[in-house]
Short mmCIF file of C-alpha atoms and ligand atoms in Angstrom, two decimals:
data_model
loop_
_atom_site.label_atom_id
_atom_site.label_comp_id
_atom_site.label_asym_id
_atom_site.label_seq_id
_atom_site.Cartn_x
_atom_site.Cartn_y
_atom_site.Cartn_z
CA UNK L 105 72.05 67.46 139.73
CA UNK L 106 71.70 70.92 141.34
CA UNK L 107 75.11 70.53 142.92
CA UNK L 108 76.59 69.71 139.52
CA UNK L 109 75.07 72.93 138.13
CA UNK L 110 76.36 75.12 140.96
CA UNK L 111 77.94 78.34 139.71
CA UNK L 112 80.52 79.85 139.35
CA UNK L 113 81.56 76.84 137.35
CA UNK L 114 84.72 75.79 135.55
CA UNK L 115 84.47 73.04 132.94
CA UNK L 116 87.83 71.69 131.89
CA UNK L 117 87.55 70.07 128.46
CA UNK L 118 90.38 67.52 128.20
CA UNK L 119 89.93 67.31 124.37
CA UNK L 120 92.49 64.89 122.89
CA UNK L 121 95.75 66.32 124.17
CA UNK L 122 98.25 63.64 125.22
CA UNK L 123 98.72 65.73 128.36
CA UNK L 124 95.10 64.92 129.28
CA UNK L 125 94.87 61.33 128.03
CA UNK L 126 95.01 58.08 130.02
CA UNK L 127 97.30 58.34 133.05
CA UNK L 128 97.86 62.02 132.35
CA UNK L 129 94.07 62.46 132.44
CA UNK L 130 94.04 60.89 135.89
CA UNK L 131 96.77 63.24 137.15
CA UNK L 132 94.89 66.23 135.77
CA UNK L 133 91.64 65.00 137.32
CA UNK L 134 93.31 64.64 140.70
CA UNK L 135 94.84 68.13 140.47
CA UNK L 136 91.40 69.51 139.55
CA UNK L 137 89.84 67.76 142.52
CA UNK L 138 92.41 69.25 144.91
CA UNK L 139 91.73 72.76 143.58
CA UNK L 140 87.96 72.21 143.83
CA UNK L 141 88.33 71.06 147.43
CA UNK L 142 90.72 73.85 148.42
CA UNK L 143 88.72 76.66 146.83
CA UNK L 144 85.13 75.39 146.91
CA UNK L 145 84.71 76.19 143.21
CA UNK L 146 82.62 73.80 141.13
CA UNK L 147 85.23 72.30 138.78
CA UNK L 148 83.99 69.75 136.26
CA UNK L 149 86.20 67.66 134.02
CA UNK L 150 85.35 66.41 130.52
CA UNK L 151 87.82 63.66 129.57
CA UNK L 152 87.72 61.47 126.48
CA UNK L 153 85.01 58.81 126.75
CA UNK L 154 87.33 55.82 127.38
CA UNK L 155 88.72 57.67 130.42
CA UNK L 156 85.31 58.45 131.99
CA UNK L 157 84.95 55.20 133.94
CA UNK L 158 88.40 55.32 135.51
CA UNK L 159 88.31 59.02 136.35
CA UNK L 160 84.82 58.99 137.80
CA UNK L 161 85.88 56.18 140.11
CA UNK L 162 89.02 57.98 141.23
CA UNK L 163 87.78 61.54 141.85
CA UNK L 164 84.72 63.05 143.51
CA UNK L 165 84.32 66.06 141.21
CA UNK L 166 81.73 65.75 138.42
CA UNK L 167 82.76 64.14 135.13
CA UNK L 168 81.15 65.06 131.81
CA UNK L 169 81.41 63.45 128.38
CA UNK L 170 82.83 65.59 125.57
CA UNK L 171 80.23 64.23 123.15
CA UNK L 172 77.40 61.74 122.86
CA UNK L 173 75.63 60.73 119.67
CA UNK L 174 71.97 61.37 118.95
CA UNK L 175 71.10 57.68 118.81
CA UNK L 176 68.72 55.47 120.72
CA UNK L 177 69.80 52.08 122.02
CA UNK L 178 70.11 49.53 119.24
CA UNK L 179 72.21 48.99 116.14
CA UNK L 180 74.55 51.99 115.89
CA UNK L 181 78.07 50.59 115.70
CA UNK L 182 80.73 53.07 116.73
CA UNK L 183 78.30 55.51 118.32
CA UNK L 184 78.43 56.81 121.86
CA UNK L 185 75.16 56.13 123.70
CA UNK L 186 74.24 58.53 126.51
CA UNK L 187 73.02 55.70 128.77
CA UNK L 188 76.46 54.06 128.46
CA UNK L 189 78.25 57.32 129.27
CA UNK L 190 76.01 57.72 132.33
CA UNK L 191 76.67 54.20 133.54
CA UNK L 192 80.42 54.83 133.10
CA UNK L 193 80.08 57.64 135.64
CA UNK L 194 79.43 60.81 133.67
CA UNK L 195 76.80 63.20 135.07
CA UNK L 196 76.60 65.50 132.07
CA UNK L 197 77.82 66.08 128.55
CA UNK L 198 78.95 68.75 126.15
CA UNK L 199 76.66 68.97 123.13
CA UNK L 200 78.04 70.30 119.84
CA UNK L 201 81.41 72.01 119.62
CA UNK L 202 83.29 73.87 116.91
CA UNK L 203 85.56 70.82 116.83
CA UNK L 204 82.59 68.37 116.75
CA UNK L 205 79.69 70.04 114.99
CA UNK L 206 76.20 68.58 115.30
CA UNK L 207 72.94 69.24 113.48
CA UNK L 208 70.33 71.25 115.39
CA UNK L 209 67.92 68.29 115.39
CA UNK L 210 70.63 66.04 116.88
CA UNK L 211 71.44 68.62 119.58
CA UNK L 212 67.75 68.70 120.42
CA UNK L 213 67.60 64.91 120.71
CA UNK L 214 70.65 64.76 123.00
CA UNK L 215 69.48 67.62 125.25
CA UNK L 216 66.05 65.98 125.64
CA UNK L 217 67.53 62.55 126.38
CA UNK L 218 69.98 64.08 128.86
CA UNK L 219 67.10 65.77 130.74
CA UNK L 220 65.08 62.53 130.75
CA UNK L 221 67.89 60.61 132.43
CA UNK L 222 68.90 63.48 134.76
CA UNK L 223 72.13 64.43 133.07
CA UNK L 224 73.34 68.01 132.66
CA UNK L 225 73.70 69.38 129.12
CA UNK L 226 76.01 72.13 127.90
CA UNK L 227 75.54 73.25 124.30
CA UNK L 228 78.65 74.90 122.87
CA UNK L 229 78.02 77.59 120.28
CA UNK L 230 80.13 79.71 117.96
CA UNK L 231 78.26 83.03 117.81
CA UNK L 232 75.30 84.99 119.17
CA UNK L 233 72.86 83.64 116.57
CA UNK L 234 73.61 79.97 117.24
CA UNK L 235 73.51 80.71 120.98
CA UNK L 236 69.96 82.02 120.57
CA UNK L 237 68.97 78.92 118.60
CA UNK L 238 70.64 76.65 121.17
CA UNK L 239 68.79 78.27 124.07
CA UNK L 240 65.41 77.35 122.57
CA UNK L 241 66.41 73.70 123.06
CA UNK L 242 66.48 74.31 126.84
CA UNK L 243 69.90 72.94 127.79
CA UNK L 244 71.20 73.64 131.29
CA UNK L 245 74.08 75.74 129.94
CA UNK L 246 75.11 77.42 126.72
CA UNK L 247 78.85 78.02 126.31
CA UNK L 248 79.79 80.62 123.72
CA UNK L 249 83.18 79.96 122.11
CA UNK L 250 84.26 81.96 119.04
CA UNK L 251 86.20 79.34 117.02
CA UNK L 252 88.95 81.71 115.91
CA UNK L 253 89.99 82.21 119.54
CA UNK L 254 89.94 78.54 120.58
CA UNK L 255 93.45 77.43 121.54
CA UNK L 256 94.78 80.90 120.74
CA UNK L 257 95.67 82.07 124.23
CA UNK L 258 93.67 85.25 123.45
CA UNK L 259 90.76 85.30 125.93
CA UNK L 260 87.28 85.79 124.49
CA UNK L 261 86.31 87.73 127.61
CA UNK L 262 88.85 90.42 126.74
CA UNK L 263 89.15 90.17 122.94
CA UNK L 264 85.43 89.91 122.13
CA UNK L 265 83.48 91.03 125.23
CA UNK L 266 80.52 92.05 123.03
CA UNK L 267 80.00 88.41 122.01
CA UNK L 268 79.80 87.29 125.64
CA UNK L 269 77.51 90.15 126.66
CA UNK L 270 75.38 89.76 123.53
CA UNK L 271 74.98 86.04 124.21
CA UNK L 272 74.02 86.62 127.84
CA UNK L 273 71.43 89.24 126.80
CA UNK L 274 69.82 87.24 124.02
CA UNK L 275 69.72 83.98 125.99
CA UNK L 276 68.27 85.56 129.11
CA UNK L 277 65.66 87.23 126.91
CA UNK L 278 64.64 83.79 125.63
CA UNK L 279 65.07 81.71 128.79
CA UNK L 280 66.52 83.27 131.96
CA UNK L 281 66.94 79.80 133.52
CA UNK L 282 69.81 78.96 131.17
CA UNK L 283 73.27 79.77 132.52
CA UNK L 284 75.75 81.19 130.05
CA UNK L 285 79.41 80.19 130.03
CA UNK L 286 82.15 81.39 127.75
CA UNK L 287 85.33 79.84 126.46
CA UNK L 288 88.22 80.21 124.02
CA UNK L 289 91.64 81.44 125.04
CA UNK L 290 90.74 81.66 128.74
CA UNK L 291 93.60 80.83 131.08
CA UNK L 292 94.01 83.30 133.96
CA UNK L 293 92.08 84.62 136.94
CA UNK L 294 91.74 87.96 135.13
CA UNK L 295 90.20 86.22 132.10
CA UNK L 296 87.67 84.44 134.29
CA UNK L 297 86.88 87.61 136.27
CA UNK L 298 86.31 89.50 133.00
CA UNK L 299 83.96 86.71 131.83
CA UNK L 300 81.93 86.93 135.01
CA UNK L 301 81.80 90.72 134.85
CA UNK L 302 80.19 90.30 131.42
CA UNK L 303 77.44 88.12 132.90
CA UNK L 304 78.90 84.65 132.29
CA UNK L 305 78.46 82.21 135.19
CA UNK L 306 81.64 80.34 134.44
CA UNK L 307 84.08 79.21 131.81
CA UNK L 308 84.74 76.23 129.55
CA UNK L 309 88.43 75.91 128.79
CA UNK L 310 91.19 73.55 127.77
CA UNK L 311 94.69 74.44 126.53
CA UNK L 312 95.46 77.22 129.04
CA UNK L 313 95.31 74.65 131.85
CA UNK L 314 96.19 71.38 130.09
CA UNK L 315 99.33 72.78 128.45
CA UNK L 316 100.42 74.83 131.48
CA UNK L 317 103.75 73.83 133.12
CA UNK L 318 101.85 73.29 136.35
CA UNK L 319 98.12 72.70 135.67
CA UNK L 320 97.22 72.78 139.36
CA UNK L 321 98.81 76.22 139.82
CA UNK L 322 97.13 77.37 136.60
CA UNK L 323 93.74 76.23 137.92
CA UNK L 324 94.35 77.94 141.26
CA UNK L 325 95.17 81.14 139.40
CA UNK L 326 92.08 80.74 137.18
CA UNK L 327 89.69 80.69 140.14
CA UNK L 328 91.59 83.22 142.26
CA UNK L 329 89.45 86.25 141.33
CA UNK L 330 85.96 84.79 141.53
O1 G3P O 59 85.81 73.61 124.94
C1 G3P O 59 86.83 74.46 125.34
C2 G3P O 59 87.42 75.19 124.24
O2 G3P O 59 87.12 74.91 122.95
C3 G3P O 59 88.33 76.30 124.51
O3 G3P O 59 89.60 75.81 124.26
O4 G3P O 59 92.01 75.74 124.46
O5 G3P O 59 90.89 77.90 123.95
O6 G3P O 59 90.68 76.90 126.22
P1 G3P O 59 90.85 76.64 124.75
#
């Protein structure tokens, strides 16, 4: 688990782009693995749940789920059970997202269950206040992502540096063991460098890599200034 949490860290959220679905997900996973091996950077991929089993069997880099539901084993048709995600090969999961909002109590349940079964948890938040609340739940990571910048190509680390710095300050005041990541509009090495200069220990990103003409080159560029 410590190796999975190694920073600097890049978490590539595959979301539901066709470019990162099914066979395209596999190609992207393999490109990510090559970049991780060539550069030594901890690159984690978060594909859609049906792709977790295949990808985790094909690549050695860590695979996370994009979401799990706050349910215990039993009668919950259509839900995603964390034990199932783990058995499929995931070693961690994103918890909450501006595109998949969860109640605080449900985030708490998922973070606790993840810790119990030795999975890494990353709570995604939308502002400094929710980041503070999230950190009291003791996840491994909090990733601050202002929703208005998600998918915009405008990097949070340059457009709203005060949100990244403010999140780092408030979270480390509450629990210095939690690593802070940032995301939204990140795509280049300069964006990632700026994030780290603000105190973030890595980035959570999607479109800047997934929609790039050459995702492998884009990833190499992303980690070039660490
Ligand atoms: O979870 C990653 C995220 O929401 C940022 O998306 O496309 O702006 O990198 P993107």
